[in-house]
Coordinates of C-alpha atoms in Angstrom, one line a residue:
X1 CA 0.0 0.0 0.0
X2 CA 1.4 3.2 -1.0
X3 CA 1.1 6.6 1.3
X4 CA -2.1 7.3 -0.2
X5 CA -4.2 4.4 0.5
X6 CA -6.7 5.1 2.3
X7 CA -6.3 2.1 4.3
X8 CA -3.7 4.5 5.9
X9 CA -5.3 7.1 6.4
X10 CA -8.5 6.0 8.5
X11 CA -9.0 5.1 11.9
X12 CA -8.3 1.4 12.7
X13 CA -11.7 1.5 14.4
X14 CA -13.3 2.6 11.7
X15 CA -11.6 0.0 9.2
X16 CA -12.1 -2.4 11.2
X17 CA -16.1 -2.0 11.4
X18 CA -16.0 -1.3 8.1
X19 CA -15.2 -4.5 6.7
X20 CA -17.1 -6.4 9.7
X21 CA -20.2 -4.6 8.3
X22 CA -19.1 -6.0 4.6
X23 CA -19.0 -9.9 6.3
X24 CA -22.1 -9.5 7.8
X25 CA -24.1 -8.3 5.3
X26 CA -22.8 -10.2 2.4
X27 CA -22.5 -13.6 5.0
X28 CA -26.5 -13.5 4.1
X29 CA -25.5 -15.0 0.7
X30 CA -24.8 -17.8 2.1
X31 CA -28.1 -18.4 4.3
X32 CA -29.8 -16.9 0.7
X33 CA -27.9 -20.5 -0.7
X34 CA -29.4 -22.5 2.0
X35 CA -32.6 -21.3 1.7
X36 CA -32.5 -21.7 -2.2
X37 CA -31.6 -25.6 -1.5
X38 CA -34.5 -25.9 0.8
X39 CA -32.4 -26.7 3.6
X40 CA -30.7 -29.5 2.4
X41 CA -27.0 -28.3 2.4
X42 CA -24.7 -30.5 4.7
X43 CA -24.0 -28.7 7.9
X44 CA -20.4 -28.3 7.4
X45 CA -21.0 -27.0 3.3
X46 CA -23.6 -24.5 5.1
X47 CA -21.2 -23.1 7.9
X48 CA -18.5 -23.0 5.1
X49 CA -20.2 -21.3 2.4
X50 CA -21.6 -18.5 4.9
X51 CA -18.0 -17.8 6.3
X52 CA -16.9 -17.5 2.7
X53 CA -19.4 -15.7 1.3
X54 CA -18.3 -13.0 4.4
X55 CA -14.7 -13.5 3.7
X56 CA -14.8 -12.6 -0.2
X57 CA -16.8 -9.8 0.4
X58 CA -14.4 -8.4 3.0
X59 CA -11.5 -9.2 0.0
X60 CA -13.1 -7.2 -2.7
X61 CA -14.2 -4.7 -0.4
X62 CA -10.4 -4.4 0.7
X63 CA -8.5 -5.2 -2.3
X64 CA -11.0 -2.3 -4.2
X65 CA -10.5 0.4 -1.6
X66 CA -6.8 -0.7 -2.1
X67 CA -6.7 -0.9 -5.9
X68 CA -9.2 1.7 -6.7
X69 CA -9.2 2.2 -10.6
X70 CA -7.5 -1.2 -11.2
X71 CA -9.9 -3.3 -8.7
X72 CA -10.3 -5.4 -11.6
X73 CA -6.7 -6.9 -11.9
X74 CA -7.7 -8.3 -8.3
X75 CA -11.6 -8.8 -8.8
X76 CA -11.0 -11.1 -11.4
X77 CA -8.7 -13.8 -9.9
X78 CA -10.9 -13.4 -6.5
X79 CA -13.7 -13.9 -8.4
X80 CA -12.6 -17.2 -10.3
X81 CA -10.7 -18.3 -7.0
X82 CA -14.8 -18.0 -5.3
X83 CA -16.4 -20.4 -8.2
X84 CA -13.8 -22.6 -8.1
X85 CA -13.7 -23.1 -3.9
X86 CA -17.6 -23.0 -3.9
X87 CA -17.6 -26.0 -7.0
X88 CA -15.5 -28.1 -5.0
X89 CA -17.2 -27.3 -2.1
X90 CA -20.2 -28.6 -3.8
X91 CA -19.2 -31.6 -5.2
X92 CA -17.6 -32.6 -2.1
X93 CA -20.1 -32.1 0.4
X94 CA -23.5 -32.7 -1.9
X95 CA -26.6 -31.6 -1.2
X96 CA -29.1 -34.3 0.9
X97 CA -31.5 -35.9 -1.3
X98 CA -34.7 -34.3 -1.8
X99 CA -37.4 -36.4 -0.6
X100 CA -40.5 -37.0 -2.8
X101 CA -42.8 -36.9 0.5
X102 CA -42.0 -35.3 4.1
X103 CA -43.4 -36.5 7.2
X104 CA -44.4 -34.7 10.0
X105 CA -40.7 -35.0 11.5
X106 CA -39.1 -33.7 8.2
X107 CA -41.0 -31.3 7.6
X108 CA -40.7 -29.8 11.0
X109 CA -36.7 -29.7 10.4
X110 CA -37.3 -28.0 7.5
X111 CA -39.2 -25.6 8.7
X112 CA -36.6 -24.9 11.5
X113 CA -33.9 -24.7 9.3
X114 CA -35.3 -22.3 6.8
X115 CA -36.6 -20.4 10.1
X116 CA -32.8 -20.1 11.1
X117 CA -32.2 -18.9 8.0
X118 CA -34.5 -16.1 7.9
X119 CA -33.5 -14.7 11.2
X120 CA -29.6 -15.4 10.4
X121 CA -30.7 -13.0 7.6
X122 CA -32.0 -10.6 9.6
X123 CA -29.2 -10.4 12.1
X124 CA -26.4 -10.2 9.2
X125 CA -28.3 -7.0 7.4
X126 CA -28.5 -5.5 10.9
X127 CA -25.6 -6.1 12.3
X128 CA -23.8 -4.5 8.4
X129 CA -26.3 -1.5 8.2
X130 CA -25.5 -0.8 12.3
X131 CA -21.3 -1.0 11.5
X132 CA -22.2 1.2 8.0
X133 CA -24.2 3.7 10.0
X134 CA -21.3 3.9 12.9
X135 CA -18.6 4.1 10.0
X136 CA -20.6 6.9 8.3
X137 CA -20.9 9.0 11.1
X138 CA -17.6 8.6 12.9
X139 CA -15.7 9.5 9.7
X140 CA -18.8 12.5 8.8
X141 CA -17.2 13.7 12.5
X142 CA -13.1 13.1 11.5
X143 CA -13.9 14.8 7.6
X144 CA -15.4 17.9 9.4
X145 CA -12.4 18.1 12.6
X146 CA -10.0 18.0 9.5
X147 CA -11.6 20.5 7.4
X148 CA -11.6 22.4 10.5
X149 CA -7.9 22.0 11.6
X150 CA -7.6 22.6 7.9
X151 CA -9.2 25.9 8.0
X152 CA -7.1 27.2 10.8
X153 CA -4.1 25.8 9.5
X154 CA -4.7 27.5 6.5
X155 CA -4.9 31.2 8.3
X156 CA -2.0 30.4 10.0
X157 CA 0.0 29.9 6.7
X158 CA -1.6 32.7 5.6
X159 CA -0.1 34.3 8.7
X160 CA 3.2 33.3 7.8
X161 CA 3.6 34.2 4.3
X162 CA 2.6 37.8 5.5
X163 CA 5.2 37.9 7.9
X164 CA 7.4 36.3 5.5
X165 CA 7.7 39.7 3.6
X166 CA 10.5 40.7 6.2
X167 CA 13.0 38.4 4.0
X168 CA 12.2 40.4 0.7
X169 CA 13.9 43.8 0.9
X170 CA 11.9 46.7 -0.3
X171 CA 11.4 47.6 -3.5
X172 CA 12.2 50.7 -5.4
X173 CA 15.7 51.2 -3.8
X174 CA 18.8 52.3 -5.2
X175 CA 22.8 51.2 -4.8
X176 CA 24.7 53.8 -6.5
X177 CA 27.4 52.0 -8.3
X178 CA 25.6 48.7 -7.6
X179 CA 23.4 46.5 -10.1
X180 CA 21.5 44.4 -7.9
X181 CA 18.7 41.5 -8.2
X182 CA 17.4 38.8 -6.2
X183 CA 14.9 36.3 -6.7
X184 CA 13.2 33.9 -4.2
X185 CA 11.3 31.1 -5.0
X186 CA 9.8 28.8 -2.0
X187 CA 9.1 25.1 -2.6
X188 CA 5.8 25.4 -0.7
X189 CA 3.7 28.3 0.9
X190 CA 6.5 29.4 3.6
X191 CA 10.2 28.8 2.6
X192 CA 12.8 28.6 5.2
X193 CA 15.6 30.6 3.1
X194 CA 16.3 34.3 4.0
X195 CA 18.0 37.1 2.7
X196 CA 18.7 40.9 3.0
X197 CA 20.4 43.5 1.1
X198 CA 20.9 46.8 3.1
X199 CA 22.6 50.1 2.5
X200 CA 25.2 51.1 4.6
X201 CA 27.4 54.4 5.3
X202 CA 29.6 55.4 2.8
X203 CA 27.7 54.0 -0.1
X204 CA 28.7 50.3 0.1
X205 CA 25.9 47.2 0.9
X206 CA 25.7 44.8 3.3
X207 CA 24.1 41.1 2.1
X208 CA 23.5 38.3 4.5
X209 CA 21.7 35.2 2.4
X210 CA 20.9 31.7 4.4
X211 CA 18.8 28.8 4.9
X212 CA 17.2 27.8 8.1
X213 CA 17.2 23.8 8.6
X214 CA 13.3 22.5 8.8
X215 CA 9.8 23.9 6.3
X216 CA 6.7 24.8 7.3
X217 CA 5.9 27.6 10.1
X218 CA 8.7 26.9 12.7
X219 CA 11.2 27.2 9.9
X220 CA 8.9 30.7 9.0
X221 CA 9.3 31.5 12.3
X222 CA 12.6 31.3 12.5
X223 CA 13.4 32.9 9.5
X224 CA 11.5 36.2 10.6
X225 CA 13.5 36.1 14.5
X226 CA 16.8 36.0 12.2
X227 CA 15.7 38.9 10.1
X228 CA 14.7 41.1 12.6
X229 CA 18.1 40.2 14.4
X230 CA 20.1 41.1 11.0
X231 CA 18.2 44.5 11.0
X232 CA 18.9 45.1 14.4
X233 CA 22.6 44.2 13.6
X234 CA 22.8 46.4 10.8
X235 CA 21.9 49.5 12.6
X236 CA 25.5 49.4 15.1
X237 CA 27.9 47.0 12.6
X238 CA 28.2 46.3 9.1
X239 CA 30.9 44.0 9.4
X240 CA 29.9 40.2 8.6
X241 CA 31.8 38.3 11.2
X242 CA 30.1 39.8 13.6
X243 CA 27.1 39.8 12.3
X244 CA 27.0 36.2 12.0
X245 CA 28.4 36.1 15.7
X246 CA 25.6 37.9 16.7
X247 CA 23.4 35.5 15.2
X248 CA 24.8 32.3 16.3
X249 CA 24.8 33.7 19.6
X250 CA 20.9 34.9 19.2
X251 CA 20.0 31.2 17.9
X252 CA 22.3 29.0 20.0
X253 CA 20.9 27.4 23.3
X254 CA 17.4 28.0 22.6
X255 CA 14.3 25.7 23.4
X256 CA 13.5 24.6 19.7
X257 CA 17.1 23.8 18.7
X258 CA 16.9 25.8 15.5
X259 CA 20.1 26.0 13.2
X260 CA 20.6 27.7 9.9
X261 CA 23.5 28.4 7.6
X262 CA 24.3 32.2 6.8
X263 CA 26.6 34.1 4.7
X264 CA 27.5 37.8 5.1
X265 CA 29.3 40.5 2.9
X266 CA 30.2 44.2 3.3
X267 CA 31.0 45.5 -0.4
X268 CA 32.4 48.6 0.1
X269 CA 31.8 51.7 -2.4
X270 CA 35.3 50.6 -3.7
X271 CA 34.5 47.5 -4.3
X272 CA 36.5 46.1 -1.8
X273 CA 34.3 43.2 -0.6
X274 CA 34.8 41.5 3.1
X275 CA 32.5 38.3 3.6
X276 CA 32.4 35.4 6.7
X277 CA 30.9 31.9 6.1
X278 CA 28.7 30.2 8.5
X279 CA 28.5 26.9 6.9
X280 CA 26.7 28.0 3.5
X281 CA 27.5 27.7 0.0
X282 CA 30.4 29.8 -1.7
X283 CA 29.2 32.5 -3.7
X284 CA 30.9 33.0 -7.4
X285 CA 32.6 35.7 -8.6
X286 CA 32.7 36.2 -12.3
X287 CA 31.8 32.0 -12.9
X288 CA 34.4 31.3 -10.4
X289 CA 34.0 29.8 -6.8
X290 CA 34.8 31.6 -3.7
X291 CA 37.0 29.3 -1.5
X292 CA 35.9 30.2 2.4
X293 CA 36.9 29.1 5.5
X294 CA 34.6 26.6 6.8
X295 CA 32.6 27.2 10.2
X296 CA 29.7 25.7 11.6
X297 CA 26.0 27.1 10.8
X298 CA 24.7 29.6 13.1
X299 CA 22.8 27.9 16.2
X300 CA 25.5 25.5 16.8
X301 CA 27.0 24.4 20.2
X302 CA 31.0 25.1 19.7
X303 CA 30.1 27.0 16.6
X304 CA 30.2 30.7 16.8
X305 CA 33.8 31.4 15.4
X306 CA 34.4 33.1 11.9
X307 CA 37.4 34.0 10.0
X308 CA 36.5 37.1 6.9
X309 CA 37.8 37.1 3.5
X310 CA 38.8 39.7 1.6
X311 CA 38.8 40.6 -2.5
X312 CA 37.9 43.1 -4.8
X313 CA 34.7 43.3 -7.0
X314 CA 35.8 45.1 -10.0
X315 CA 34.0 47.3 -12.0
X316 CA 31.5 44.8 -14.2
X317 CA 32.3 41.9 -12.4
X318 CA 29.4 39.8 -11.0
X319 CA 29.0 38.3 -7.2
X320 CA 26.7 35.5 -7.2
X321 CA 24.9 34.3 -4.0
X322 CA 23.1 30.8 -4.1
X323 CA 21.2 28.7 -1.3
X324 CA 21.6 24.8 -1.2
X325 CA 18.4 24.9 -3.6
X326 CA 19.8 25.3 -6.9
X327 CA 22.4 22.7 -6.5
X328 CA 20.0 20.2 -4.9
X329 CA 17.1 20.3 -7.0
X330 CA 16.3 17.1 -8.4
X331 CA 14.6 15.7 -11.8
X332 CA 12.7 13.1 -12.0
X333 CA 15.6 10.6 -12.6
X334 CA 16.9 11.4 -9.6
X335 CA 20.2 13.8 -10.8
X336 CA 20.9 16.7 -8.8
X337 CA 21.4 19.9 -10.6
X338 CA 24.9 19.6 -8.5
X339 CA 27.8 22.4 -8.3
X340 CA 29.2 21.6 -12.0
X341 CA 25.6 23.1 -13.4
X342 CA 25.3 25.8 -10.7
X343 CA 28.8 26.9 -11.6
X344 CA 28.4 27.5 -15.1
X345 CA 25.2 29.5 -15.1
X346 CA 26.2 31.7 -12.2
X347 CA 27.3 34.6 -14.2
X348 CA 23.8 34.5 -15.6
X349 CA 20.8 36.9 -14.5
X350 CA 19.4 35.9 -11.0
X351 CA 16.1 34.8 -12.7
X352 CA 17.9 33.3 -15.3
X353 CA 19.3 30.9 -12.7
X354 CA 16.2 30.3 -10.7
X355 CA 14.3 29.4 -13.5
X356 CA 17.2 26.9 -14.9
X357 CA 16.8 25.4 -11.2
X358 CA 13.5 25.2 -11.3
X359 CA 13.0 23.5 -15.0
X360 CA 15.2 21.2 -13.7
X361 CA 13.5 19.6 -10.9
X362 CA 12.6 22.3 -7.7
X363 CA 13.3 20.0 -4.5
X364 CA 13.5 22.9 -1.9
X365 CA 13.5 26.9 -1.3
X366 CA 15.6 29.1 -4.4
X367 CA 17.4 32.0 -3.7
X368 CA 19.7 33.7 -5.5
X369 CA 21.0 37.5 -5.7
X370 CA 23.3 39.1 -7.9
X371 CA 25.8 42.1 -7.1
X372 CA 27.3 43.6 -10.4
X373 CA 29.5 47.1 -9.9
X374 CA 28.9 49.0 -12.5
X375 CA 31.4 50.6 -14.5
X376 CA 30.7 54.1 -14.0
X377 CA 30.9 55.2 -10.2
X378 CA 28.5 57.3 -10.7
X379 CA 25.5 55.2 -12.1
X380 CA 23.3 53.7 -10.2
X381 CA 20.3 51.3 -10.2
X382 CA 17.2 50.1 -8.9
X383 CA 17.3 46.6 -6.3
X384 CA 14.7 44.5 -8.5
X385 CA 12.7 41.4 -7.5
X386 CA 11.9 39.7 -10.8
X387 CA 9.7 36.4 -10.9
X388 CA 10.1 33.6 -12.3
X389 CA 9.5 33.1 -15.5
X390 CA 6.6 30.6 -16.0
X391 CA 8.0 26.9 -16.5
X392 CA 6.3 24.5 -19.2

């Protein structure tokens, strides 16, 4: 059974009455067989056939909830398997011979007999319709909890993605001497990857880009405490060792055990560009990997220490940041995208790359930003946030 058989998904309880209900109720065929043979079945035929006639109901009942659309390919041999037990059945335990004239003694029997039979009827159909009713109304109960807990989980997602925004940086503003874009594509509502690109004095920028281990709302939440933290930061320090310091030290020790790897870069006005690893990927400059010091993600115990790097972006020269997204998406063969594919498209536009990513086989959260210094000192231009182009 695969993970979405509903076998799987419902109550034991409930599965269980359920197919108790199918035995009883179709067990009847096998009193309706007695009855047809006016009570002359063989005792041990009789008990057999009723117990089968429950027993390949509760199959096909099973084996088609299982199967679904393809019931058939199981139906079919079930069915065939039934004709041939009951045939043998028959011809080894034949029916009593009929008699041409009952006496009073016989005829009481019969009566009996057929008696049981109706009443055995009875009981079956009640004892299916009570299990059907119970099943129907204890699983009415569990479909409207869910679409309940449903609902509400649904707000809170909604929630999430709202507060989400934080890891977007505003639109509209300018880097003077900077060409700057950034995409971010989630794999489901909430992503756990952040990133922010802020102005600081002098006219340089200050990027931090990183991925918080987990999905779903604590990874949300998580992303929006390190967010506000690399805001906070930003105001007394734009230099990205301690930055990340400050944000191991804000995530280590704390009840839910979060971790996340960060990178952070000051590129000065000049282009000289100073950036500190906390277990995240290299960025590229120009096509070329970055080779960092490695450290420990943020929210580590023994982690916390970072050594900077130093090198020059030159004027149209490219820095590409990437999270673990690109590399790791997946097609359906199983292939990662890997670093080989990542590297030689990084000099491409930051959409350019996500949507590469994405054709390819989207397994988790895409980020990528770009920093290009422009030639003139003088120019500037606008940060932009450009979707993804729509996939086939």
């Amino acid at each position: 059974m695969n993970a979405a058989n509903p076998w799987r998904t419902t109550p034991r309880k409930s599965v269980v009455v359920f197919l108790l209900a199918v035995f009883f109720v179709f067990a009847t065929f096998g009193f309706a067989n007695d009855v047809i043979d006016m009570g002359r079945q063989p005792p041990l035929r009789f008990a057999i056939g009723v117990l089968l006639s429950g027993l390949f109901a509760v199959s096909y009942a099973f084996t088609g909830v299982t199967l679904r659309g393809k019931f058939w390919k199981a139906f079919l041999p079930l069915f065939a398997l039934q004709f041939v037990i009951m045939g043998l059945l028959t011809n080894w335990l034949p029916d009593a011979p009929q008699s041409v004239q009952m006496g009073a003694a016989e005829t009481e029997l019969l009566h009996h007999r057929l008696t049981f039979d109706g009443l055995a009827t009875v009981a079956g159909i009640f004892l299916g319709y009570a299990g059907f009713v119970f099943v129907f109304i204890s699983e009415g109960r569990r479909h409207i909890r869910v679409h309940t807990e449903m609902a509400k989980l649904e707000g809170e997602m909604a929630a999430a993605r709202q507060v989400q925004q934080l890891i977007l940086p505003e639109r509209g503003e300018s880097f003077p001497g900077f060409a700057v874009e950034s995409v971010y594509q989630p794999a489901q509502q909430v992503g756990g990857d952040f990133f922010q690109i802020l102005p600081v004095g002098g006219g340089g920028l200050l990027i931090v880009v990183g991925d918080v281990a987990g999905k779903g709302l604590p990874a949300a939440m998580l992303v929006s405490m390190l967010v506000g933290s690399i805001r906070a930061t930003a105001e007394d320090t734009d230099d990205p060792v301690i930055m990340l310091r400050r944000l191991h030290d804000r995530l280590v020790g704390r009840a839910f055990g979060g971790f996340a790897t960060a990178l952070a870069a000051h590129i000065a006005s000049d282009g000289h560009v100073t950036i500190a690893n906390a277990g995240h990927l290299s960025p590229y400059l120009d096509g070329r990997e970055i080779e960092l010091t490695g450290a420990l993600p943020l929210g580590i115990e023994g982690g916390g220490r970072y050594d900077a790097k130093r090198f020059e972006l030159r004027p149209g020269s490219r820095l590409t940041f990437y999270s673990d997204g690109v590399v790791e998406a997946q097609n359906q063969k199983g292939e990662l995208f890997g670093f080989d594919r990542a590297k030689a498209i990084s000099t491409q536009s930051a959409a350019s790359i996500v949507e590469a990513a994405v054709r390819f086989g989207q397994a988790d959260d895409i980020t990528v930003v770009t920093i290009e210094r422009l030639v003139s000192s003088e120019a500037s231009a606008t940060l932009k946030e450009e979707p993804v182009p729509a996939t086939a």
